Each structure stands twice: as C-alpha cells, then as structure tokens.
CSV table of C-alpha atoms in Angstrom, one decimal:
chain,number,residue,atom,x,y,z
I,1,UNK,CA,69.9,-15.0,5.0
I,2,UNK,CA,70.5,-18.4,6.2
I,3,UNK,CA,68.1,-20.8,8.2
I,4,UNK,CA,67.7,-24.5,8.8
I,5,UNK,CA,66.9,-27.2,6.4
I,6,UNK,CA,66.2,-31.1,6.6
I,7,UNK,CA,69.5,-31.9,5.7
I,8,UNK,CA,71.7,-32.9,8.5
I,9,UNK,CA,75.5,-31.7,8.3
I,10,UNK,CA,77.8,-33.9,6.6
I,11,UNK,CA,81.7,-34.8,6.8
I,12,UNK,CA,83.6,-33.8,4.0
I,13,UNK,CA,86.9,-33.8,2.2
I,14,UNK,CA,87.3,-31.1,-0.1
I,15,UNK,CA,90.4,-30.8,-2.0
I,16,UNK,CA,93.0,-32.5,0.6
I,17,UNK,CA,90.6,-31.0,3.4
I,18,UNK,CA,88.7,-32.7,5.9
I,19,UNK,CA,85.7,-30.9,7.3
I,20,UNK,CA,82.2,-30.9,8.1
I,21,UNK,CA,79.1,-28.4,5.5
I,22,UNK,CA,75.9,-27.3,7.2
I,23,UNK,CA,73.3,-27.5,4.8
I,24,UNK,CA,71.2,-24.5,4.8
I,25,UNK,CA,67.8,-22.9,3.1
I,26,UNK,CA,69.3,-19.4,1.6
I,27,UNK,CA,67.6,-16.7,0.3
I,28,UNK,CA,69.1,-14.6,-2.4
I,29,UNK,CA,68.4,-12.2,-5.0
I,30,UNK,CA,69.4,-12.8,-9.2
I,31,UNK,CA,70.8,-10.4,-11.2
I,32,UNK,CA,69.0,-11.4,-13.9
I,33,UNK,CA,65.3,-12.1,-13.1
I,34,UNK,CA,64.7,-15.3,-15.0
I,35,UNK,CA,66.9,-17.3,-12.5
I,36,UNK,CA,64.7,-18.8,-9.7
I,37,UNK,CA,64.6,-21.9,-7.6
I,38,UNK,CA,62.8,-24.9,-7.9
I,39,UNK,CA,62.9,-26.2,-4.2
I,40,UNK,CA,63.6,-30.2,-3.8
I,41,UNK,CA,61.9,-31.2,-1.6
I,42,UNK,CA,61.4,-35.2,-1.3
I,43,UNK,CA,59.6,-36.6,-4.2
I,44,UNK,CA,57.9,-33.1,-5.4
I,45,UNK,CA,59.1,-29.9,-6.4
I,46,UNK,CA,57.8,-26.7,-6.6
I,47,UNK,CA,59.0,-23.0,-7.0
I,48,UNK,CA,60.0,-21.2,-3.7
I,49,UNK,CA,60.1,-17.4,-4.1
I,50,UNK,CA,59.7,-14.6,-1.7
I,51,UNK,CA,58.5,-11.1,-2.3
I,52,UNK,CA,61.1,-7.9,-3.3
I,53,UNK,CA,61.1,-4.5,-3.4
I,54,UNK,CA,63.7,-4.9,-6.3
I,55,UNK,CA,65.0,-8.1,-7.4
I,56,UNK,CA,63.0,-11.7,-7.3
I,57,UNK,CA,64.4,-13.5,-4.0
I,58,UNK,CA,64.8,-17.4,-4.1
I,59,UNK,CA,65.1,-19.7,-1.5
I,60,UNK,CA,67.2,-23.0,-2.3
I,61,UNK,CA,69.5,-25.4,-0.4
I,62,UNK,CA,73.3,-24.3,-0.1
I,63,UNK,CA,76.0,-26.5,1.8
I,64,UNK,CA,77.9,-23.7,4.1
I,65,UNK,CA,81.9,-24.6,4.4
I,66,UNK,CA,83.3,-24.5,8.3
I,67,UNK,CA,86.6,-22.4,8.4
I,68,UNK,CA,88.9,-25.5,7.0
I,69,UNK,CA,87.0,-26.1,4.1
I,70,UNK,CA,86.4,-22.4,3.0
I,71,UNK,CA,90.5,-21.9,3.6
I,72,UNK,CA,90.6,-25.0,1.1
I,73,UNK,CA,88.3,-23.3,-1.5
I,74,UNK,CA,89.0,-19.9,-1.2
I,75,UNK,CA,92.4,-20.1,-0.7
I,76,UNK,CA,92.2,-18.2,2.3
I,77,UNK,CA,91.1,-14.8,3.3
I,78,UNK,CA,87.4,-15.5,3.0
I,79,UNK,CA,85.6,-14.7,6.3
I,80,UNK,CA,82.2,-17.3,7.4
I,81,UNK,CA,80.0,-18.0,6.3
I,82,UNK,CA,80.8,-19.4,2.8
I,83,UNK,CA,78.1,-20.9,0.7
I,84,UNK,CA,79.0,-23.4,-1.8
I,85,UNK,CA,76.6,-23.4,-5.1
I,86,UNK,CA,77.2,-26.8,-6.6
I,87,UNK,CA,77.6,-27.1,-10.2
I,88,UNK,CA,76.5,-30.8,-10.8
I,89,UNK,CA,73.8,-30.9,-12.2
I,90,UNK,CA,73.5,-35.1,-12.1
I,91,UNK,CA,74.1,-37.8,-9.9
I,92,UNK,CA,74.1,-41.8,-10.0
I,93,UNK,CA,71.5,-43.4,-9.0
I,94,UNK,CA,73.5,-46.8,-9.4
I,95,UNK,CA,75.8,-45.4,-7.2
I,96,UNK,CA,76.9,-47.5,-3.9
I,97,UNK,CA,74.5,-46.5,-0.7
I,98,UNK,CA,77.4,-48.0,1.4
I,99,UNK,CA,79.8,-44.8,0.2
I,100,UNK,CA,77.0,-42.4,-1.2
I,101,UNK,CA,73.4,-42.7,1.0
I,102,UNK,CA,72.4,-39.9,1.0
I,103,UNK,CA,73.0,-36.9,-1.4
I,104,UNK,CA,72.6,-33.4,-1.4
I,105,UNK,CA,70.7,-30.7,-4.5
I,106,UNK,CA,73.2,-29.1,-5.9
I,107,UNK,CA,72.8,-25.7,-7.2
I,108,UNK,CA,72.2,-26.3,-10.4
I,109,UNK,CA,69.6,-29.3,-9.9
I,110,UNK,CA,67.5,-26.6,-7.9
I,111,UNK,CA,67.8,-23.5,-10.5
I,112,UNK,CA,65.1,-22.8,-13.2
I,113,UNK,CA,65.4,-20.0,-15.8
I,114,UNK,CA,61.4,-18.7,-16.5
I,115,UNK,CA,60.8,-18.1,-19.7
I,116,UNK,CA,59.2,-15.3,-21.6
I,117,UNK,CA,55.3,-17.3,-22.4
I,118,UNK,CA,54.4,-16.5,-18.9
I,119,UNK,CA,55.1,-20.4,-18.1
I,120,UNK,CA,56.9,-19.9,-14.6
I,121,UNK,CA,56.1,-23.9,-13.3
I,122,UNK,CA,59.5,-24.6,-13.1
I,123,UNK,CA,58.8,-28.2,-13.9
I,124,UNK,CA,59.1,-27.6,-17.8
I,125,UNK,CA,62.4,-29.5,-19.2
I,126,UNK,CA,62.4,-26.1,-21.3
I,127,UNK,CA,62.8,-24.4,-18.2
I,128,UNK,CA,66.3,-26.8,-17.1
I,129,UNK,CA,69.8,-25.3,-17.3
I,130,UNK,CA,71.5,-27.4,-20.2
I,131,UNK,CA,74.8,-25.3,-20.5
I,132,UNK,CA,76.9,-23.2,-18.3
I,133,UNK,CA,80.2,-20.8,-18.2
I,134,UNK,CA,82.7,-19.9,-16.1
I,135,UNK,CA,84.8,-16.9,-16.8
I,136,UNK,CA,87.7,-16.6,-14.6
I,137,UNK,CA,89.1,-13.5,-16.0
I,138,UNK,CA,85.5,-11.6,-15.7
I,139,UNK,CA,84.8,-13.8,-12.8
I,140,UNK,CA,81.6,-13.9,-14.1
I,141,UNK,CA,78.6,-17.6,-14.5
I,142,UNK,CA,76.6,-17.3,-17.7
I,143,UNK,CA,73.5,-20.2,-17.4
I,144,UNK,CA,71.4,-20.8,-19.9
I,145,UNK,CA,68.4,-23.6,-21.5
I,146,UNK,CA,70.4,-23.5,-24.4
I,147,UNK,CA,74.0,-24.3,-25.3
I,148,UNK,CA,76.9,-22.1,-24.9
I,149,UNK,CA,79.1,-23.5,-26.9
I,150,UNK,CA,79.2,-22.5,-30.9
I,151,UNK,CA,78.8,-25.5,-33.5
I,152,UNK,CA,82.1,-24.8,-35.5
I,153,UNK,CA,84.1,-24.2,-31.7
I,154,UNK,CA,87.0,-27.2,-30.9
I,155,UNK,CA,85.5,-29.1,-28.1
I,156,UNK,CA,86.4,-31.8,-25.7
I,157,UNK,CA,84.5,-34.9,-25.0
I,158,UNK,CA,83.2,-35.3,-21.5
I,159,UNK,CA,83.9,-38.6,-19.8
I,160,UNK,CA,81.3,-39.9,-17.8
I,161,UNK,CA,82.9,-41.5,-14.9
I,162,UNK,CA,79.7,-42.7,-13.8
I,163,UNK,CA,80.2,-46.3,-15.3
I,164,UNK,CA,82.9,-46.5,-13.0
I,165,UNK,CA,81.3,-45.8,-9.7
I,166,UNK,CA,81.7,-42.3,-9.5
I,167,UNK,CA,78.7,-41.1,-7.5
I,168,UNK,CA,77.8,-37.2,-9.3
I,169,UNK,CA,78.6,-37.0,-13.2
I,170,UNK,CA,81.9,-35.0,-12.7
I,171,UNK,CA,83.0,-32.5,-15.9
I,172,UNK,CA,85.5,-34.5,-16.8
I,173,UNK,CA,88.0,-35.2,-19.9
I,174,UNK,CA,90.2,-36.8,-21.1
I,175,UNK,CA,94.4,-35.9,-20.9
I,176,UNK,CA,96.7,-37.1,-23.9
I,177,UNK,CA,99.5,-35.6,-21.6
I,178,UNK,CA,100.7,-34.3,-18.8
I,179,UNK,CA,104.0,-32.5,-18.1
I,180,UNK,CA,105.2,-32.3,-14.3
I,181,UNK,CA,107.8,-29.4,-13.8
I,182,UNK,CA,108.9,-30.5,-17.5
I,183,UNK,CA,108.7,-34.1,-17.0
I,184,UNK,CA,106.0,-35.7,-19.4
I,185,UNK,CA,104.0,-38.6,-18.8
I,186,UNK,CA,101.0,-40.5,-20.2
I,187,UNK,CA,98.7,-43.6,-20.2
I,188,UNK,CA,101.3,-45.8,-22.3
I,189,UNK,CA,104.8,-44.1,-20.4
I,190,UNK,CA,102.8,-45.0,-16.9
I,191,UNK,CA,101.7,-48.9,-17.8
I,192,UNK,CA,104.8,-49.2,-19.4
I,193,UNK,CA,106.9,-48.0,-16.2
I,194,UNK,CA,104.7,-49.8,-14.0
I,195,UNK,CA,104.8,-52.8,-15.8
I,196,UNK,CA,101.3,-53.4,-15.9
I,197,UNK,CA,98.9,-55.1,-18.3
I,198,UNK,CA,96.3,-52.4,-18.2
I,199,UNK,CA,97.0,-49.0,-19.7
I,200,UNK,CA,94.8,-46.6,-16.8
I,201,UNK,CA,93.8,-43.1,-18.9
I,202,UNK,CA,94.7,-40.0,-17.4
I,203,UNK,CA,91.8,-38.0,-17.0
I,204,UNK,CA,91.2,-34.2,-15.8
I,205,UNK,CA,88.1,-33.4,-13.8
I,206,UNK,CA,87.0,-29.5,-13.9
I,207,UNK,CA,86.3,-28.2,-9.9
I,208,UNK,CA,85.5,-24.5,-9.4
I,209,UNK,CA,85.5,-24.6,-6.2
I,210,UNK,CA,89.3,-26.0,-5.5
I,211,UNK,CA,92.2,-23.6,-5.1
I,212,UNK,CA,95.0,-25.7,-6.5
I,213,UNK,CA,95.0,-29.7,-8.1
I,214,UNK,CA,95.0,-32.7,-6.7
I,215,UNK,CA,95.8,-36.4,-7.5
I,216,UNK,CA,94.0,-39.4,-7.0
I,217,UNK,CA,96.4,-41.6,-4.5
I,218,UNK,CA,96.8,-44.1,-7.3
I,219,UNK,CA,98.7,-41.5,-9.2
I,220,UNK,CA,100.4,-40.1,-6.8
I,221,UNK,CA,102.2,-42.8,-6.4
I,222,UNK,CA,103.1,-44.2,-9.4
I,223,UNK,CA,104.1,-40.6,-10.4
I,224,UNK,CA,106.6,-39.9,-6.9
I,225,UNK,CA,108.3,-43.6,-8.7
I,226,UNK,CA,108.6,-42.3,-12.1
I,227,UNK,CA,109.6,-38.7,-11.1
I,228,UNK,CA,112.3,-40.1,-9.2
I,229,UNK,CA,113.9,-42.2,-11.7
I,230,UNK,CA,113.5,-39.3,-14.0
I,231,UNK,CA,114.7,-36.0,-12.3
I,232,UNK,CA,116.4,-38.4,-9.2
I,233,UNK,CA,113.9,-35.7,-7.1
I,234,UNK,CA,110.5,-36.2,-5.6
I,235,UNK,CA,110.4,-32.3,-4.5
I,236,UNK,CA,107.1,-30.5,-4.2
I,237,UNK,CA,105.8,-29.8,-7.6
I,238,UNK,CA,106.3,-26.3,-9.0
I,239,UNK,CA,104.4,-26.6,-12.4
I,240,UNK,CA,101.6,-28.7,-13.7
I,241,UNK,CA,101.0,-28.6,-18.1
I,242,UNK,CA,98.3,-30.7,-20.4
I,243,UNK,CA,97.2,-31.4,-23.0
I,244,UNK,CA,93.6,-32.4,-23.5
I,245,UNK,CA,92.1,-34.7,-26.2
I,246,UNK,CA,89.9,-33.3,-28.6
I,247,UNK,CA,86.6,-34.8,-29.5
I,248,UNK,CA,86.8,-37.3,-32.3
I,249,UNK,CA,85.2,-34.7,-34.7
I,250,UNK,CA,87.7,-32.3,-33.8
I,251,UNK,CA,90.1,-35.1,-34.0
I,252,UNK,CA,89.2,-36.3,-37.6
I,253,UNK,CA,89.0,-32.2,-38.8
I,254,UNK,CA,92.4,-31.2,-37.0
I,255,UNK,CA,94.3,-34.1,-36.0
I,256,UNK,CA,95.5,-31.5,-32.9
I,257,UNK,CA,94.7,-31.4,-29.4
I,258,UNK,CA,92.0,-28.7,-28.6
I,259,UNK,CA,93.5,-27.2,-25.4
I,260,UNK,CA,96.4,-27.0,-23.6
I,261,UNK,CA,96.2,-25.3,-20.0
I,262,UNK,CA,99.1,-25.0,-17.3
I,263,UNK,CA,99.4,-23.8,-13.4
I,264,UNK,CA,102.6,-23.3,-12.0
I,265,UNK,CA,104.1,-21.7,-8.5
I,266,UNK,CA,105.7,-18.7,-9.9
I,267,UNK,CA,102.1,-17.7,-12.0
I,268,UNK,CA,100.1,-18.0,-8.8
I,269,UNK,CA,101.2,-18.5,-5.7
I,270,UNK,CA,97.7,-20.6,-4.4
I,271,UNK,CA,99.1,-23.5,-6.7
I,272,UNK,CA,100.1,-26.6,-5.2
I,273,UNK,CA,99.6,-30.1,-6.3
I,274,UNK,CA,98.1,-32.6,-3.3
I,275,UNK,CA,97.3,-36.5,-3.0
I,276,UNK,CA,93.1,-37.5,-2.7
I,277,UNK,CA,92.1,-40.6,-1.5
I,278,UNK,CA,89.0,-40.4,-3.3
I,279,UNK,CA,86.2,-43.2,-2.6
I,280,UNK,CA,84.7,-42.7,-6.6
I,281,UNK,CA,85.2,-45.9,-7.9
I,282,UNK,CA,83.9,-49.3,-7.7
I,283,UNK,CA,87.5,-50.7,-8.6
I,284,UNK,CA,90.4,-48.4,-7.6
I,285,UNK,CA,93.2,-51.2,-9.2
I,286,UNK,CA,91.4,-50.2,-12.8
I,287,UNK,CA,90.1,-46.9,-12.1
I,288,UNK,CA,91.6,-43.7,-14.2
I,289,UNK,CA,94.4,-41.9,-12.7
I,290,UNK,CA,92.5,-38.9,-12.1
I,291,UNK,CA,94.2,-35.2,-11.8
I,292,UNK,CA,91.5,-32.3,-10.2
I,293,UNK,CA,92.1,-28.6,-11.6
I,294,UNK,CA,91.2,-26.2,-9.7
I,295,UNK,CA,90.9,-22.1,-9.6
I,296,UNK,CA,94.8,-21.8,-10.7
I,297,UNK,CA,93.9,-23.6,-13.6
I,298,UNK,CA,90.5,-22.2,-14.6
I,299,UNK,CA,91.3,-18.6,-13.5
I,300,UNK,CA,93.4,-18.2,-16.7
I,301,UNK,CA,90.0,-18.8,-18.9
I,302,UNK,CA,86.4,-19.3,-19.5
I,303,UNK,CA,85.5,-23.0,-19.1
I,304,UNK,CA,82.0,-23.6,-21.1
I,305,UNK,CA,79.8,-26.4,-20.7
I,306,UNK,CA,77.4,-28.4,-22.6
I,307,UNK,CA,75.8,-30.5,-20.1
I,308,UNK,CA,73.5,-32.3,-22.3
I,309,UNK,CA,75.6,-32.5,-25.7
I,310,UNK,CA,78.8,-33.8,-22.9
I,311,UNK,CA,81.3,-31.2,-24.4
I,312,UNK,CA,83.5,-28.8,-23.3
I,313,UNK,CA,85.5,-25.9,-24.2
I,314,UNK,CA,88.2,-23.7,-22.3
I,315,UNK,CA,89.2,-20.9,-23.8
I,316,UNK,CA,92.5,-19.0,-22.3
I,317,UNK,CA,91.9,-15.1,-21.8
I,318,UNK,CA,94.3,-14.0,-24.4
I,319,UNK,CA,91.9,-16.6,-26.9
I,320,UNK,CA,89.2,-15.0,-25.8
C-alpha cells in the first residue's frame, strides 16, 4: 500500500530514459522476519512497523517509476505501479548541491536486520546490512550484517568513484577489457587511438535495475571512431564481452582475471547497448569511460557484495 511522503517527485534519467519517480511511504511484509525498516526521517531515525496477523509489516520510502521509466527497467510488460528498492547503500556528502541537492533513502540505507538478543533499536551498527546478493538465475536477494562473500573466493576490487564526483558510491570495477561484437578495446588501445596523454580506465558499474548497458557519452564516442576504423561499421551493437580485473591479492595468487561476463542480442533479446550523458563527475575530460550492465548481464549469475570490505564476486550459473 502506497501513500504520501515529504519527498517531492523528482526528474529522472534511468538508463537512456527520461522520466519523473513519485516517492512514496510503502508498506510491505518480509519473508524473513528479521528485515525491518528504520524510517529516515530528517536528522533522527527510528523503527516504523505496523501490526500483522502473519508477517511483520514495514513502512519505508520507495521511489515509484511512471510508465517510461518502468518500460526502461523492466524491459517492458510490467503494469503501474513499479517500486524501485535502491540498492546504495552510501552517498557523497562532498558531492556538488548544484547537480545533487537533494537525495533520496535508498532501500538499503532504510533496512535493519533485528537480531536474536532482543535488541530491535535499529540504530545498532550490528544491526546494518554490510553485504548483499543478487541471484539472477533464482531471482532471489540474500542481505545480511555479515559478508557473503567466502575468504578463499576470487574477488574484484570495488572502485569508489566518489573521489571523482560521483554523487552515491556506485558498485563499480574495474575492466581490463572489453570486446564489442569481437572487436577488443582497452584503456592503452583507446589513449593510444585517441592520441591522448591520459590513459581514462574503463570501468563497469553493476545496476539491477537496468534492462540492457549503457555508455557514458565520452565512450561512446571514442568507441563509434575506433569501431569504424576497425570493422568500417558503426552498426548497432549485437554483443558486449569483459573481462574484469581481479583484486591485487587475486592478482599476486593467480595472475588471471577473476570474471569474465558477456550479453549479446541473440542470448536475450532485451539487450541493447545505449549512450548516457551522465552528470557524475566533477571533470568529464578525465573521468573513466564508464560502461553500465544491466539485467542481461547479471541475469546469467549471482552478483555478491561486500559493501564494507569493497569487493565483489559474480558467479555465472553454470559456476554456481
């Protein structure tokens, strides 16, 4: 059940989408009882549940999509209204008020999971999600205080992109390279082609919520250049591969990259690759060239989080 909040509706671009979110106090029931809400609510919080006959009932803030935005990240076929559960947990608060005044809890900045001592404040840091899984296959979310991800598993460093602007702490790493319908690129084929000074990393930001993937104008752009000296075709894409760079422990122990993942046309037909003119950066001339995966990506797996330790892990069903 929806009703009104204090946050205003907002404008939005999600994906290549333009559209405006309604954010909305929700009420909804847990499978698992431990997960409640810790309201936000200016400067204090405090626990907001309502009484069931069954399962605990929470109340929290959700941003509701209008009909182009839930098209964008449903890839259609979803009827209103769609609720979108954020899954950032933290923001900037260095980030520019001219691009960013004002923004919204996210899902996972609300939720608490109680614990078994009776303790149900919700304020605890014992009590705050620090890891998170998303298992496309089983389409199912584990959460949890504690993380997910094994001590001996392969993971990938997350990139805070943060210290360049960025206004949430997206999950994002970092790609050694990229293959576009079989053309491969990188940081060093890219500054080389380009001619530039600066060698710009590649890096591949994890969004559960997006249908296909998208690419930062910047990239776009140089990419169109080099595909068309390459394949003398600048085509829609058809087929997106990477590679993404293991942590440096996995590095020094392997010497291999800890995950490739690949989309392509013919495996699903919601894929499509897009240009974003994202507003992240403080400096767009020096920023990463950014690529966004979306469900056509992380449909194939189970993408874990370590939100605290900033590591990841995908794992492809058939690794599972």
């Amino acid at each position: 059940r929806l009703s009104s909040s204090d946050y205003p509706p907002t404008e939005e671009i999600y994906g290549a989408v333009k559209g405006e979110i309604n954010w909305k106090l929700a009420r909804y029931t847990f499978r698992d009882p431990r997960l409640q809400i810790q309201k936000i609510n200016g400067d204090s919080q405090h626990l907001s549940t309502l009484s069931s006959s069954k399962l605990p009932t929470a109340s929290g803030v959700v941003g509701v999509l209008d009909d182009a935005l839930t098209n964008e990240a449903t890839g259609g076929g979803m009827i209103q209204p769609y609720a979108l559960l954020g899954l950032i947990q933290n923001s900037n608060p260095n980030a520019d008020k001219n691009r960013f005044p004002d923004p919204r809890p996210s899902f996972l900045e609300q939720e608490r999971i109680s614990t078994d001592d009776g303790d149900n404040s919700m304020t605890n840091e014992e009590n705050r999600i620090k890891s998170f899984s998303i298992n496309g296959p089983l389409r199912e979310m584990t959460l949890s205080t504690q993380s997910l991800i094994p001590a001996t598993a392969p993971t990938m460093s997350l990139v805070d992109l943060r210290s360049v602007g960025d206004f949430v702490d997206h999950y994002a790493v970092v790609v050694d390279s990229i293959s576009f319908d079989g053309i491969s690129v990188s940081s060093r084929s890219l500054k080389d082609f380009s001619g530039s000074s600066i060698e710009r990393p590649i890096v591949a930001v994890f969004d559960t919520g997006l249908t296909g993937c998208l690419l930062i104008r910047p990239f776009w752009d140089v990419l169109q250049k080099y595909r068309g000296v390459k394949s003398h075709s600048v085509d829609e894409f058809r087929s997106v591969s990477l590679s993404l760079r293991a942590s440096e422990k996995q590095k020094r122990n392997s010497g291999i990259a800890t995950c490739n993942i690949s989309s392509s046309l013919e495996e699903d037909q919601r894929f499509y690759v897009q240009p974003i003119d994202l507003d992240w950066f403080d400096d767009e001339k020096h920023s990463p060239y950014v690529i966004v995966l979306g469900q056509t990506f992380l449909s194939r797996g189970a993408l874990t989080i370590d939100i605290d330790e900033r590591k990841a892990t995908f794992n492809l069903a058939h690794d599972s």
